[in-house]
Amino acid sequence: MDHRAEAREFLTSRRAKITPEQAGLPTGSRRRVPGLRRSEVAALADMSVEYYAKLERGSLAGASPAVLEAVARALQLDDAERAHLLHLAQAADGSDALTRPRRRTARQWTLHRSLQWTLDAITAGPAVVSNGRMDILAANPLARAFYTDLFANADNQRNLARFNFLDPASRRFYPDWELFGDMAVAILRREAGRDAHDKDLQDLVGELSTRSEDFRTRWGAHDVRRHGTGTKRFRHPAVGDLTLAYEALDLAAEPGLSMTIYTAEPGSSSEEGLRLLASWAATEDVSPAAEHPTG
């Protein structure tokens, strides 16, 4: 991916999202666009218009942490956006080679027995291990039952983004499909900033951009997101509506991978739904060995 183009489009899109009111500036009556002018961002960041314009053209190489922080502050970037800007700057000057996660593909990664044991020990909620491309690399039995539509279609290749945009079943599974689409693209965009050299990610983005207008539109928005914690709604074909909280935990022994665990509020109908799903899963003959790749 072209880091200069990515940096240019990211900064331009963030500037367009900040209104003068949000920045504490007078609105004026001769504005042609709702966002800030370059000169206003430069003033807020305490730098010359010429230097900010250079940064916005994608020339981030050599920009100091103080300069990047000033730009992030002026554009009111959140934590994920700030990290994305830093990753783009590191890639521009070549320093990302030291911080880039080891490249992993579904064909190369081998699941350690202890990690599968850990997943299987989680019995009250679905638990999966995934990479930044949203490939599900390992799952506990309840997660395999939870994502039954994902695993049922080989074309999904156990990838949540591909399922979201290319499998019609996703629109039934995700009552808030638009929100899930936004989140999926923002997660992939963040991963692209962390490791633009990931060919599998490039191929996935290219496939989704070609086959899905919904993906293509969202990809052009340049939003980024870190998948951390929150609540989501699902509609499972076997047990109906579920409202689940989730936590995503980075795996210290597996850089670039994370474990996501879903749980239901104690005493809720969703908790009862997970119990029913666990009973349903116990009747299914699903071999864990068939669900995760080997190296």
XYZ file of N, CA, C and O in Angstrom, residues 44-160:
468
model
N -3.689 25.577 15.106
C -3.998 24.786 16.294
C -2.823 23.911 16.700
O -2.619 23.635 17.888
N -2.040 23.461 15.709
C -0.878 22.600 15.981
C 0.398 23.403 16.218
O 1.461 22.813 16.458
N 0.297 24.726 16.114
C 1.438 25.623 16.343
C 2.585 25.315 15.386
O 3.728 25.114 15.799
N 2.258 25.284 14.096
C 3.295 25.086 13.077
C 2.913 25.916 11.853
O 1.788 26.416 11.743
N 3.833 26.051 10.934
C 3.551 26.849 9.741
C 2.582 26.116 8.827
O 2.507 24.877 8.831
N 1.847 26.904 8.049
C 0.914 26.317 7.092
C 1.681 25.466 6.084
O 1.225 24.391 5.681
N 2.866 25.934 5.671
C 3.666 25.212 4.685
C 4.067 23.835 5.211
O 4.016 22.829 4.477
N 4.451 23.783 6.497
C 4.895 22.505 7.050
C 3.710 21.547 7.209
O 3.810 20.360 6.876
N 2.571 22.069 7.685
C 1.414 21.191 7.807
C 0.967 20.686 6.435
O 0.611 19.516 6.279
N 0.987 21.575 5.435
C 0.602 21.162 4.085
C 1.510 20.048 3.583
O 1.059 19.112 2.904
N 2.798 20.119 3.921
C 3.740 19.054 3.542
C 3.343 17.733 4.192
O 3.341 16.681 3.542
N 2.984 17.794 5.490
C 2.561 16.578 6.185
C 1.299 16.008 5.539
O 1.193 14.797 5.309
N 0.357 16.894 5.207
C -0.902 16.419 4.653
C -0.746 15.885 3.238
O -1.600 15.144 2.742
N 0.330 16.260 2.573
C 0.606 15.661 1.262
C 1.195 14.263 1.397
O 1.466 13.595 0.404
N 1.389 13.819 2.634
C 1.878 12.465 2.882
C 3.338 12.383 3.238
O 3.870 11.279 3.395
N 4.006 13.507 3.391
C 5.437 13.512 3.709
C 5.634 13.475 5.223
O 5.952 14.484 5.861
N 5.439 12.295 5.806
C 5.549 12.146 7.258
C 6.947 11.750 7.706
O 7.247 11.796 8.901
N 7.816 11.359 6.778
C 9.162 10.919 7.147
C 9.892 12.039 7.880
O 9.925 13.185 7.430
N 10.450 11.696 9.034
C 11.213 12.665 9.806
C 10.396 13.492 10.765
O 10.965 14.261 11.557
N 9.079 13.384 10.730
C 8.249 14.142 11.669
C 8.486 13.637 13.080
O 8.451 12.431 13.342
N 8.731 14.538 14.009
C 9.042 14.164 15.385
C 7.774 13.741 16.127
O 6.651 14.099 15.723
N 7.923 12.985 17.225
C 6.751 12.621 18.034
C 5.977 13.842 18.504
O 4.742 13.811 18.562
N 6.696 14.937 18.824
C 6.014 16.153 19.277
C 5.147 16.741 18.169
O 4.025 17.205 18.415
N 5.647 16.719 16.939
C 4.875 17.230 15.806
C 3.654 16.362 15.565
O 2.537 16.865 15.356
N 3.826 15.043 15.592
C 2.708 14.136 15.365
C 1.655 14.288 16.457
O 0.445 14.254 16.177
N 2.105 14.474 17.687
C 1.163 14.657 18.786
C 0.405 15.969 18.626
O -0.801 16.047 18.906
N 1.075 17.011 18.146
C 0.417 18.300 17.927
C -0.650 18.184 16.847
O -1.756 18.736 16.971
N -0.342 17.443 15.785
C -1.324 17.233 14.723
C -2.502 16.417 15.256
O -3.664 16.738 14.984
N -2.203 15.369 16.012
C -3.259 14.538 16.582
C -4.169 15.355 17.493
O -5.398 15.189 17.486
N -3.567 16.235 18.269
C -4.353 17.072 19.169
C -5.219 18.059 18.379
O -6.395 18.254 18.689
N -4.649 18.675 17.350
C -5.393 19.645 16.550
C -6.568 18.986 15.831
O -7.640 19.586 15.694
N -6.377 17.746 15.372
C -7.425 17.030 14.644
C -8.337 16.225 15.567
O -9.223 15.521 15.096
N -8.067 16.310 16.888
C -8.886 15.631 17.893
C -8.989 14.126 17.622
O -10.062 13.526 17.668
N -7.837 13.520 17.302
C -7.802 12.090 17.012
C -8.030 11.284 18.284
O -7.542 11.651 19.355
N -8.740 10.177 18.166
C -8.871 9.284 19.309
C -7.640 8.383 19.387
O -6.708 8.507 18.573
N -7.614 7.484 20.361
C -6.413 6.674 20.580
C -6.071 5.821 19.364
O -4.901 5.691 18.988
N -7.089 5.220 18.741
C -6.833 4.371 17.572
C -6.320 5.203 16.405
O -5.397 4.786 15.685
N -6.881 6.390 16.203
C -6.438 7.257 15.109
C -5.035 7.785 15.358
O -4.218 7.873 14.431
N -4.746 8.119 16.609
C -3.396 8.596 16.949
C -2.356 7.510 16.683
O -1.284 7.760 16.129
N -2.680 6.277 17.094
C -1.766 5.161 16.845
C -1.591 4.921 15.351
O -0.489 4.606 14.885
N -2.661 5.078 14.591
C -2.598 4.889 13.143
C -1.662 5.925 12.514
O -0.841 5.594 11.643
N -1.759 7.177 12.959
C -0.874 8.231 12.446
C 0.576 7.902 12.761
O 1.464 8.067 11.910
N 0.830 7.410 13.963
C 2.192 7.042 14.346
C 2.710 5.899 13.483
O 3.861 5.921 13.026
N 1.868 4.908 13.229
C 2.282 3.786 12.384
C 2.610 4.248 10.963
O 3.578 3.786 10.350
N 1.814 5.176 10.439
C 2.074 5.700 9.103
C 3.400 6.450 9.062
O 4.154 6.350 8.087
N 3.692 7.202 10.126
C 4.955 7.935 10.179
C 6.133 6.977 10.296
O 7.187 7.182 9.673
N 5.974 5.913 11.082
C 7.037 4.923 11.214
C 7.298 4.229 9.882
O 8.452 3.977 9.510
N 6.231 3.921 9.163
C 6.395 3.284 7.857
C 7.078 4.227 6.879
O 7.876 3.805 6.029
N 6.782 5.533 6.988
C 7.355 6.509 6.059
C 8.862 6.610 6.193
O 9.576 6.787 5.207
N 9.374 6.490 7.433
C 10.829 6.595 7.607
C 11.506 5.244 7.794
O 12.700 5.167 8.078
N 10.733 4.155 7.653
C 11.314 2.813 7.703
C 11.479 2.236 9.082
O 11.928 1.093 9.222
N 11.107 2.958 10.128
C 11.308 2.451 11.483
C 10.251 1.448 11.900
O 10.330 0.869 12.982
N 9.242 1.212 11.046
C 8.209 0.248 11.403
C 8.713 -1.183 11.334
O 8.063 -2.098 11.836
N 9.859 -1.396 10.732
C 10.377 -2.768 10.604
C 10.600 -3.404 11.967
O 10.473 -4.623 12.125
N 10.938 -2.587 12.975
C 11.199 -3.119 14.303
C 9.921 -3.377 15.087
O 9.898 -4.211 15.984
N 8.848 -2.647 14.783
C 7.611 -2.777 15.539
C 6.539 -3.550 14.794
O 5.495 -3.865 15.359
N 6.776 -3.871 13.541
C 5.790 -4.582 12.730
C 5.570 -5.987 13.288
O 6.521 -6.711 13.584
N 4.303 -6.409 13.472
C 4.057 -7.764 13.952
C 4.544 -8.799 12.951
O 4.577 -8.540 11.751
N 4.959 -9.964 13.479
C 5.377 -11.024 12.570
C 4.201 -11.392 11.672
O 3.087 -11.586 12.138
N 4.487 -11.491 10.382
C 3.425 -11.784 9.433
C 2.934 -13.208 9.643
O 3.702 -14.149 9.748
N 1.604 -13.352 9.695
C 1.022 -14.667 9.914
C -0.049 -14.908 8.858
O -0.819 -14.013 8.541
N -0.083 -16.088 8.332
C -1.151 -16.458 7.413
C -1.846 -17.685 7.973
O -1.301 -18.429 8.786
N -3.095 -17.883 7.536
C -3.847 -19.045 7.998
C -3.174 -20.340 7.567
O -3.380 -21.386 8.166
N -2.342 -20.257 6.534
C -1.681 -21.473 6.058
C -0.413 -21.788 6.844
O 0.027 -22.930 6.881
N 0.178 -20.783 7.481
C 1.471 -20.978 8.137
C 1.365 -21.164 9.643
O 2.235 -21.774 10.251
N 0.321 -20.620 10.253
C 0.256 -20.601 11.709
C -0.138 -21.954 12.260
O -1.004 -22.651 11.728
N 0.513 -22.371 13.350
C 0.214 -23.636 14.000
C -0.334 -23.382 15.396
O 0.273 -22.638 16.174
N -1.458 -23.961 15.699
C -2.091 -23.791 17.003
C -1.392 -24.642 18.052
O -1.267 -25.855 17.897
N -0.919 -24.000 19.117
C -0.323 -24.736 20.230
C -1.423 -25.425 21.041
O -2.494 -24.856 21.254
N -1.122 -26.623 21.510
C -2.130 -27.364 22.270
C -2.596 -26.591 23.487
O -3.783 -26.584 23.824
N -1.669 -25.917 24.161
C -2.038 -25.207 25.387
C -3.019 -24.073 25.110
O -3.888 -23.772 25.947
N -2.898 -23.447 23.941
C -3.830 -22.374 23.606
C -5.220 -22.952 23.346
O -6.226 -22.375 23.767
N -5.297 -24.093 22.665
C -6.602 -24.720 22.464
C -7.190 -25.176 23.792
O -8.397 -25.056 24.025
N -6.332 -25.685 24.695
C -6.825 -26.059 26.017
C -7.430 -24.855 26.732
O -8.449 -24.957 27.400
N -6.745 -23.709 26.593
C -7.234 -22.483 27.232
C -8.594 -22.101 26.669
O -9.523 -21.757 27.418
N -8.718 -22.140 25.343
C -10.008 -21.824 24.723
C -11.095 -22.792 25.198
O -12.211 -22.377 25.531
N -10.782 -24.075 25.232
C -11.774 -25.077 25.608
C -12.187 -24.958 27.068
O -13.280 -25.396 27.450
N -11.298 -24.373 27.908
C -11.621 -24.185 29.320
C -12.664 -23.089 29.527
O -13.274 -22.990 30.592
N -12.856 -22.249 28.498
C -13.870 -21.188 28.560
C -15.175 -21.791 28.058
O -15.349 -22.028 26.862
N -16.082 -22.062 28.974
C -17.296 -22.800 28.614
C -18.566 -21.965 28.672
O -19.607 -22.392 28.173
N -18.509 -20.763 29.266
C -19.720 -19.958 29.432
C -19.968 -19.015 28.262
O -21.046 -18.413 28.174
N -18.985 -18.855 27.377
C -19.151 -17.932 26.262
C -18.277 -18.308 25.087
O -17.276 -19.031 25.239
N -18.597 -17.829 23.892
C -17.754 -18.069 22.719
C -16.396 -17.395 22.894
O -16.310 -16.266 23.391
N -15.326 -18.064 22.480
C -13.974 -17.516 22.566
C -13.213 -17.910 21.309
O -13.233 -19.079 20.907
N -12.562 -16.926 20.688
C -11.811 -17.180 19.462
C -10.459 -16.488 19.523
O -10.278 -15.505 20.241
N -9.512 -17.002 18.756
C -8.234 -16.346 18.515
C -8.240 -15.880 17.073
O -8.592 -16.652 16.162
N -7.885 -14.617 16.852
C -7.899 -14.071 15.501
C -6.700 -13.169 15.283
O -6.030 -12.760 16.232
N -6.426 -12.860 14.011
C -5.355 -11.927 13.680
C -5.958 -10.593 13.244
O -7.184 -10.418 13.254
N -5.108 -9.656 12.852
C -5.585 -8.335 12.473
C -6.379 -8.313 11.191
O -7.077 -7.328 10.905
N -6.300 -9.380 10.386
C -7.106 -9.481 9.163
C -8.498 -10.028 9.439
O -9.288 -10.224 8.530
N -8.763 -10.351 10.713
C -10.046 -10.892 11.135
C -10.249 -12.333 10.703
O -11.376 -12.800 10.530
N -9.129 -13.070 10.501
C -9.200 -14.519 10.317
C -9.393 -15.162 11.676
O -8.645 -14.868 12.621
N -10.362 -16.048 11.819
C -10.494 -16.832 13.041
C -9.566 -18.035 12.920
O -9.761 -18.905 12.070
N -8.556 -18.064 13.772
C -7.531 -19.105 13.702
C -7.810 -20.264 14.644
O -7.318 -21.372 14.425
N -8.564 -20.024 15.709
C -8.890 -21.081 16.666
C -10.144 -20.666 17.414
O -10.448 -19.472 17.528
N -10.885 -21.656 17.919
C -12.144 -21.367 18.591
C -12.476 -22.459 19.592
O -12.021 -23.599 19.454
N -13.259 -22.102 20.606
C -13.765 -23.132 21.508
C -15.060 -23.701 20.920
O -15.613 -23.160 19.952
N -15.559 -24.813 21.453
C -16.766 -25.425 20.872
C -17.955 -24.469 20.807
O -18.714 -24.475 19.832
N -18.127 -23.637 21.834
C -19.255 -22.723 21.837
C -19.119 -21.673 20.732
O -20.121 -21.258 20.126
N -17.897 -21.242 20.443
C -17.689 -20.281 19.352
C -17.978 -20.909 17.996
O -18.516 -20.253 17.097
N -17.639 -22.184 17.823
C -17.936 -22.847 16.557
C -19.445 -22.968 16.347
O -19.931 -22.863 15.224
N -20.183 -23.164 17.455
C -21.641 -23.193 17.358
C -22.195 -21.778 17.160
O -23.160 -21.578 16.420
N -21.577 -20.804 17.805
C -22.008 -19.408 17.702
C -21.852 -18.907 16.274
O -22.761 -18.288 15.706
N -20.704 -19.190 15.662
C -20.420 -18.755 14.290
C -20.759 -19.857 13.288
O -20.036 -20.062 12.310
N -21.862 -20.531 13.498
C -22.205 -21.672 12.645
C -22.336 -21.280 11.176
O -21.904 -22.021 10.292
N -22.904 -20.104 10.888
C -23.032 -19.674 9.489
C -21.671 -19.370 8.873
O -21.439 -19.647 7.689
N -20.787 -18.793 9.646
C -19.439 -18.491 9.159
C -18.714 -19.768 8.768
O -18.139 -19.863 7.673
N -18.730 -20.766 9.664
C -18.001 -22.006 9.415
C -18.698 -22.882 8.374
O -18.053 -23.715 7.735
N -20.010 -22.695 8.190
C -20.751 -23.553 7.266
C -20.415 -23.266 5.810
O -20.555 -24.137 4.952
N -19.973 -22.047 5.514
C -19.691 -21.645 4.135
C -18.186 -21.578 3.922
O -17.515 -20.683 4.450
N -17.657 -22.505 3.126
C -16.206 -22.554 2.901
C -15.687 -21.287 2.229
O -14.524 -20.921 2.393
N -16.553 -20.590 1.472
C -16.124 -19.368 0.788
C -15.721 -18.268 1.765
O -14.966 -17.361 1.413
N -16.239 -18.326 2.992
C -15.873 -17.315 3.992
C -14.420 -17.445 4.451
O -13.847 -16.481 4.966
N -13.846 -18.642 4.289
C -12.448 -18.902 4.682
C -12.189 -18.499 6.131
O -11.102 -18.036 6.478
N -13.215 -18.663 6.990
C -13.124 -18.356 8.429
C -12.690 -16.910 8.666
O -12.045 -16.614 9.665
N -13.050 -16.002 7.766
C -12.693 -14.594 7.889
C -13.957 -13.773 8.144
O -14.905 -13.802 7.351
N -13.964 -13.015 9.248
C -15.157 -12.278 9.648
C -15.499 -11.135 8.692
O -16.665 -10.820 8.489
